[in-house]
Amino acid sequence: MELDSLYQEVILDHYRKPAHKALVANPTKQVHHVNPSCGDEITLNLHMNGNLVADVSWDGVGCSISQASTSIMTDLMIGKSVDEAMLVLNEFTELMQSKGTLTGNEEILDDAVALAGVSKFPARIKCALLGWMAFKDAVSQSQLGK
Amino acid sequence: MELDSLYQEVILDHYRKPAHKALVANPTKQVHHVNPSCGDEITLNLHMNGNLVADVSWDGVGCSISQASTSIMTDLMIGKSVDEAMLVLNEFTELMQSKGTLTGNEEILDDAVALAGVSKFPARIKCALLGWMAFKDAVSQSQLGK
Amino acid sequence: MFNSPLDGAEIRKDFPIFAKTMRGGGRLVYLDSGATSQKPRSVLDAERYFYENHNAAVHRGSHLLAEEASEAYEGARAIVAGFLSANIDEIIFTKSATEGINLIAYSFGNSAPSSQFALKPGDRIVVSEMEHHANLIPWQQLAKRTGAELVWFPITLEGRLDTSALDSLINERAKVVAITHQSNVLGTINPLTQIVDRAHAVGSVVVLDACQSVPHFGIDVKTLGVDFLVFSGHKALGPTGIGVLWGRADLLEEMEPFLTGGSMIESVTMSDATWASVPRKFEAGVPNMAGAVGLGAALTYLDKLGMDNVEAHERALTEYALKKFTELNGVTIIGPKDSAMRGSVLSFTIDGIHPHDAGQVLDQYGIAVRTGHHCAWPLMRKFGIAGTTRASFYIYNDSADIDALIDGIAATQKYFKV
Amino acid sequence: MFNSPLDGAEIRKDFPIFAKTMRGGGRLVYLDSGATSQKPRSVLDAERYFYENHNAAVHRGSHLLAEEASEAYEGARAIVAGFLSANIDEIIFTKSATEGINLIAYSFGNSAPSSQFALKPGDRIVVSEMEHHANLIPWQQLAKRTGAELVWFPITLEGRLDTSALDSLINERAKVVAITHQSNVLGTINPLTQIVDRAHAVGSVVVLDACQSVPHFGIDVKTLGVDFLVFSGHKALGPTGIGVLWGRADLLEEMEPFLTGGSMIESVTMSDATWASVPRKFEAGVPNMAGAVGLGAALTYLDKLGMDNVEAHERALTEYALKKFTELNGVTIIGPKDSAMRGSVLSFTIDGIHPHDAGQVLDQYGIAVRTGHHCAWPLMRKFGIAGTTRASFYIYNDSADIDALIDGIAATQKYFKV
Ligand SMILES: Cc1ncc(COP(=O)(O)O)c(C=O)c1O
Ligand SMILES: Cc1ncc(COP(=O)(O)O)c(C=O)c1O
């Protein structure tokens, strides 16, 4: 059924056992984002090491899509340079806006390709992007702060 | 043609030669009314003699219907007691709201029955009532002032 | 077990959208009327008939179309007045309930300091914790602009208004009490008499948010005793973009206008303007004529069903649903669990499943519910939850729809293995 | 003699209302598009299709209908943006141009004293003597509330904006210049470049009332250089109850909201709220979704005709009419008598006949014109008249309509024996 394209097993796994879901103290930057239409919230701590994303940790409430997507995002981003991270982020954003026409580049997106099905459910795209947008915001704030 | 039921000869006569259209000084009460939707205006001077409408005079700009109706009204009201005047006024208001179903009581309304056709043209009822409403307002203000 | 004077399946035949095939291939089980209602054919026909036969700017022309348009528009006003047992001149068309409440708040804010409507530091605006954002934020803003204090009725754990501190909340400084007739989240119907009595005793006006009541049971504004009432047409079978503000004539006459522009004036110079009488004073610009006409047709449709029947039908649906819900495990109703003083809005949470995920699975079965905070975020915080799943019932629903919901919830639990 | 890329009689076939039989038994000669336009079938179909297939509250649900409704509504926003060469997020749906102007005025009035939008005593708001009440009274009120000074461009006897004192009118104290693109009475199209340049040089924003321009010729907001623009859907083939405010993104982002309530928030507590980003911040409540969709269909219809063709058609009609009017006796055109910098609105007076009476006789011939002050009362005073008769042309008119008007005026003169 169509629903299975949305709720892939890897998503439900991340939802049940989210990665890096515990705020690590003394971040370079902390941001708080909400999804005003459903009330979901996320707090994200970013630790930078020079140009390197040293750590991303988070806490928050949200649906399986937003929780899983954030979990996958942290796994992907940690250890990347800002430039690499933005490349991944753009790739993911493009996938989300593809209305089901893209399947996603697994080399770049890894587990995040499991979220490809979200792009067919317009109301859920914001859920999938919540953590990513928080990350983007944190990075650009930390860059500005330099 | 339907138009002729609106523009009866007696109306056009009153329009061309309006009665009492020149403000008489020292009124008991002066009122100014406008029809906001078309911009027509009337100033009306009322002279009371005890309970008697001693004189009604007016000035203003307006369409043939409003000018003729006001002219006819002044002819009718002058010399009447307040009670008689209100009776005529109610009779006329009823005629205007009749949507063409009434022809008007000529004994009470005299020339004003020529305005019966107006009731079939909803947008013109306000024109026909402009002077009458000014008169009513002037009378009730003069009564309150007692 | 299910006993109603109305037959939802029969009524659905009047609503073209129910012919639609949904995502999973099934029929539409529409349980989101609390957000917006579906529209019967007669409403769509009335709007279209207006455009095809009478369309012109109202009150602004002597030509035939303008006359007919004005009659249609004013005819709609008369229908609304009749529906609420109000006077015609007390009915103001707005674009929505939201605009209606903002109209009152801004009008009060525009008042001269000497006006009965003016607020000043120390004055009180009283709301409740169960208000929709539309009946909360305009008052927050008015309070900020005037220095008045915003206070609120708390909510009991059962989702009822806690009126134990009524007299101290609505104290002598209260100028406005703004309260919802029925909560769009909890279904709770609020007890108005004591609130209205107390408010009037201290000289406060009462603004009633009737978005969730006018469509669902008979309303007589004179009996209610409130001073202002707002509702949205789109929740009452009517078109989008049209709402109603009813107000007591003597108050409306004294109030400052809100939107200014054409058609609401008496006279205008470059530097000054005076206002037309009510209701025109509050209807600046070319109004939503087709919307008003459509709303007239909507209320006429409801009137034909009979508001007593509508109420009985919704009570039957609610009782049936409340009973069925007790068969479910891991599901918690947020709001009163009995049908007394309660409308047909049913919010719930499912253990281990976020509302958004629940809504998604239900959608696969053609079941349309709403999920999230329902524009009542403070209420969610009060209950310590991120959101609920909400089913709301209306005339075109029947017990089969509720059975579908119950099955859908069970299927959701199975899908997410909770 | 009459040469246009469009065929009015052909276009009328797309508009169901032209099948109507009028009071005198003849066809509808609709010359009142300046007040409101008629609607093509495609607009009525689009609205109905929305209700019958996608109706749900936008942005508020995860179910299929809510998704489709959101896509339809946002799709309409994209169409409007394309039509104006604007960015999508700069398009705000209002109920009318009137609401759009009030939105700006109230938002400015809500600004903190330190804001770039705040007005204080001594500041200036500049309008013109030819403004519609909708672009005059909101500024009068804002001036009264803030202590700012309202000043205005005078009008020449020919009905042109008198810009001779431009620099002293728009002085360093000017914060807002609010001007109409095309007069709804005179037909005059105002020269924007010098006004915009001067306003920006002194740090003032420019608000353009585009009610009478967006429907009639191609608009590119970036080229115009103004900061805000409003228009009403109902004058542009669209439904009633829907309008548009376009604003520069950087300004909209900084501005205070106007209507508050649901869907315009970021976060809400009982005592406070923060705002969503633009355009949501300015769209509180369930919007007029079907209206927006209908407006999208209307602009799509205009786009298919081509706005250059629409403009050429109206110029041809105007030139034809101006020429024909010279054959009449005792008729005076109020406004420019040549077609340069002039739209297809034609106001006139007839010696010895009040406009209301003229309109009534024309109505007998099926000719719909507007009479009165046209919500521009100060302009009437300027010309020393109580009102005018106004014919306004649009895509579905042709030279035969103008011939009918000319014959109708002659018949009116005969009827009243002047
Ligand atoms: C120039 C102008 N401005 C503003 C308006 C107001 O438009 P609306 O009444 O649709 O808000 C109109 C039309 O009535 C107009 O012609
Ligand atoms: C209780 C209540 N009040 C106010 C509103 C606001 O209505 P609208 O968005 O139509 O203005 C709603 C619906 O959203 C509601 O349920």
mmCIF file of C-alpha atoms in Angstrom, chain A:
data_model
loop_
_atom_site.group_PDB
_atom_site.id
_atom_site.type_symbol
_atom_site.label_atom_id
_atom_site.label_comp_id
_atom_site.label_asym_id
_atom_site.label_seq_id
_atom_site.Cartn_x
_atom_site.Cartn_y
_atom_site.Cartn_z
ATOM 1 C CA MET A 1 0.000 0.000 0.000
ATOM 2 C CA GLU A 2 0.972 3.608 -0.739
ATOM 3 C CA LEU A 3 1.565 4.185 2.960
ATOM 4 C CA ASP A 4 4.528 1.834 2.945
ATOM 5 C CA SER A 5 6.384 4.144 0.589
ATOM 6 C CA LEU A 6 6.142 6.744 3.353
ATOM 7 C CA TYR A 7 6.808 4.578 6.364
ATOM 8 C CA GLN A 8 9.755 2.493 5.264
ATOM 9 C CA GLU A 9 11.168 0.106 7.831
ATOM 10 C CA VAL A 10 14.375 2.130 8.231
ATOM 11 C CA ILE A 11 12.269 5.167 9.129
ATOM 12 C CA LEU A 12 10.342 3.317 11.787
ATOM 13 C CA ASP A 13 13.642 2.009 13.147
ATOM 14 C CA HIS A 14 15.094 5.495 13.448
ATOM 15 C CA TYR A 15 11.806 6.654 14.996
ATOM 16 C CA ARG A 16 11.988 3.971 17.691
ATOM 17 C CA LYS A 17 15.722 4.401 18.323
ATOM 18 C CA PRO A 18 16.605 7.967 17.321
ATOM 19 C CA ALA A 19 20.313 8.776 17.065
ATOM 20 C CA HIS A 20 21.921 11.627 18.998
ATOM 21 C CA LYS A 21 18.641 12.467 20.709
ATOM 22 C CA ALA A 22 20.116 13.898 23.894
ATOM 23 C CA LEU A 23 21.459 17.404 23.989
ATOM 24 C CA VAL A 24 25.241 17.569 24.400
ATOM 25 C CA ALA A 25 26.323 20.491 26.567
ATOM 26 C CA ASN A 26 28.283 23.594 25.556
ATOM 27 C CA PRO A 27 27.332 23.752 21.897
ATOM 28 C CA THR A 28 28.798 26.258 19.471
ATOM 29 C CA LYS A 29 25.224 27.123 18.652
ATOM 30 C CA GLN A 30 21.807 26.112 19.935
ATOM 31 C CA VAL A 31 18.645 26.678 17.912
ATOM 32 C CA HIS A 32 14.982 26.015 18.564
ATOM 33 C CA HIS A 33 12.601 25.443 15.669
ATOM 34 C CA VAL A 34 8.873 24.761 15.580
ATOM 35 C CA ASN A 35 6.473 23.614 12.924
ATOM 36 C CA PRO A 36 3.644 26.098 13.544
ATOM 37 C CA SER A 37 1.033 24.081 11.698
ATOM 38 C CA CYS A 38 1.361 20.987 13.913
ATOM 39 C CA GLY A 39 3.168 22.212 16.994
ATOM 40 C CA ASP A 40 6.201 19.966 16.649
ATOM 41 C CA GLU A 41 9.363 21.382 18.186
ATOM 42 C CA ILE A 42 13.050 20.677 18.067
ATOM 43 C CA THR A 43 16.050 21.959 19.975
ATOM 44 C CA LEU A 44 19.335 21.320 18.229
ATOM 45 C CA ASN A 45 22.880 21.680 19.577
ATOM 46 C CA LEU A 46 25.673 22.112 17.076
ATOM 47 C CA HIS A 47 29.337 21.681 17.966
ATOM 48 C CA MET A 48 31.735 23.038 15.363
ATOM 49 C CA ASN A 49 35.413 22.372 15.213
ATOM 50 C CA GLY A 50 36.744 25.002 12.871
ATOM 51 C CA ASN A 51 35.014 24.211 9.607
ATOM 52 C CA LEU A 52 34.037 20.758 10.746
ATOM 53 C CA VAL A 53 30.661 19.635 12.087
ATOM 54 C CA ALA A 54 32.003 17.987 15.222
ATOM 55 C CA ASP A 55 28.669 17.011 16.741
ATOM 56 C CA VAL A 56 24.937 17.423 16.289
ATOM 57 C CA SER A 57 22.556 16.512 19.088
ATOM 58 C CA TRP A 58 18.909 17.280 19.577
ATOM 59 C CA ASP A 59 15.729 16.892 21.545
ATOM 60 C CA GLY A 60 12.101 17.482 20.717
ATOM 61 C CA VAL A 61 8.653 16.127 19.991
ATOM 62 C CA GLY A 62 7.328 15.212 16.616
ATOM 63 C CA CYS A 63 5.903 12.598 14.334
ATOM 64 C CA SER A 64 7.798 9.554 13.108
ATOM 65 C CA ILE A 65 8.841 11.345 9.929
ATOM 66 C CA SER A 66 10.337 14.361 11.679
ATOM 67 C CA GLN A 67 12.002 12.236 14.368
ATOM 68 C CA ALA A 68 13.456 9.723 11.921
ATOM 69 C CA SER A 69 14.554 12.388 9.494
ATOM 70 C CA THR A 70 16.359 14.318 12.219
ATOM 71 C CA SER A 71 17.996 11.157 13.474
ATOM 72 C CA ILE A 72 19.227 10.280 9.985
ATOM 73 C CA MET A 73 20.409 13.831 9.446
ATOM 74 C CA THR A 74 22.608 13.811 12.548
ATOM 75 C CA ASP A 75 24.238 10.547 11.479
ATOM 76 C CA LEU A 76 24.947 12.069 8.075
ATOM 77 C CA MET A 77 26.224 15.440 9.158
ATOM 78 C CA ILE A 78 28.568 14.605 11.985
ATOM 79 C CA GLY A 79 32.125 14.607 10.721
ATOM 80 C CA LYS A 80 31.423 16.562 7.544
ATOM 81 C CA SER A 81 32.846 19.940 6.590
ATOM 82 C CA VAL A 82 30.363 22.790 6.237
ATOM 83 C CA ASP A 83 30.624 22.586 2.456
ATOM 84 C CA GLU A 84 30.005 18.850 2.388
ATOM 85 C CA ALA A 85 27.115 19.230 4.803
ATOM 86 C CA MET A 86 25.450 21.883 2.661
ATOM 87 C CA LEU A 87 25.804 19.653 -0.366
ATOM 88 C CA VAL A 88 23.975 16.858 1.425
ATOM 89 C CA LEU A 89 21.381 19.277 2.670
ATOM 90 C CA ASN A 90 20.687 20.623 -0.809
ATOM 91 C CA GLU A 91 20.459 17.119 -2.200
ATOM 92 C CA PHE A 92 17.918 16.226 0.468
ATOM 93 C CA THR A 93 15.856 19.384 -0.018
ATOM 94 C CA GLU A 94 15.703 18.678 -3.726
ATOM 95 C CA LEU A 95 14.557 15.145 -3.048
ATOM 96 C CA MET A 96 11.786 16.407 -0.781
ATOM 97 C CA GLN A 97 10.522 18.808 -3.430
ATOM 98 C CA SER A 98 10.537 16.214 -6.183
ATOM 99 C CA LYS A 99 6.880 15.135 -5.800
ATOM 100 C CA GLY A 100 7.915 11.526 -6.097
ATOM 101 C CA THR A 101 9.972 11.919 -9.272
ATOM 102 C CA LEU A 102 13.374 11.327 -7.621
ATOM 103 C CA THR A 103 14.549 8.333 -5.637
ATOM 104 C CA GLY A 104 17.578 10.047 -4.128
ATOM 105 C CA ASN A 105 21.310 9.529 -4.501
ATOM 106 C CA GLU A 106 22.171 6.850 -1.945
ATOM 107 C CA GLU A 107 25.889 7.645 -2.071
ATOM 108 C CA ILE A 108 25.212 11.113 -0.814
ATOM 109 C CA LEU A 109 22.082 10.588 1.252
ATOM 110 C CA ASP A 110 22.592 7.109 2.679
ATOM 111 C CA ASP A 111 19.599 6.188 4.914
ATOM 112 C CA ALA A 112 17.893 9.450 3.973
ATOM 113 C CA VAL A 113 16.827 7.994 0.632
ATOM 114 C CA ALA A 114 14.251 6.093 2.640
ATOM 115 C CA LEU A 115 12.483 9.416 3.018
ATOM 116 C CA ALA A 116 11.984 9.763 -0.757
ATOM 117 C CA GLY A 117 8.345 8.672 -0.380
ATOM 118 C CA VAL A 118 7.619 11.739 1.752
ATOM 119 C CA SER A 119 7.822 13.920 -1.337
ATOM 120 C CA LYS A 120 4.494 12.478 -2.486
ATOM 121 C CA PHE A 121 2.788 13.725 0.679
ATOM 122 C CA PRO A 122 3.026 17.530 0.571
ATOM 123 C CA ALA A 123 1.818 17.966 4.153
ATOM 124 C CA ARG A 124 4.680 15.828 5.451
ATOM 125 C CA ILE A 125 7.564 17.531 3.690
ATOM 126 C CA LYS A 126 7.784 20.082 6.491
ATOM 127 C CA CYS A 127 8.001 17.240 8.998
ATOM 128 C CA ALA A 128 10.944 15.717 7.147
ATOM 129 C CA LEU A 129 12.686 19.067 6.854
ATOM 130 C CA LEU A 130 12.226 20.287 10.443
ATOM 131 C CA GLY A 131 15.542 18.950 11.776
ATOM 132 C CA TRP A 132 17.423 19.764 8.585
ATOM 133 C CA MET A 133 16.282 23.364 8.617
ATOM 134 C CA ALA A 134 17.252 23.672 12.275
ATOM 135 C CA PHE A 135 20.702 22.308 11.384
ATOM 136 C CA LYS A 136 21.044 24.717 8.476
ATOM 137 C CA ASP A 137 20.065 27.613 10.699
ATOM 138 C CA ALA A 138 22.536 26.583 13.393
ATOM 139 C CA VAL A 139 25.365 26.287 10.885
ATOM 140 C CA SER A 140 24.707 29.626 9.255
ATOM 141 C CA GLN A 141 24.392 31.324 12.653
ATOM 142 C CA SER A 142 27.669 29.789 13.736
ATOM 143 C CA GLN A 143 29.317 30.932 10.498
ATOM 144 C CA LEU A 144 27.992 34.474 10.977
ATOM 145 C CA GLY A 145 29.237 34.461 14.530
ATOM 146 C CA LYS A 146 32.792 33.941 13.333
#
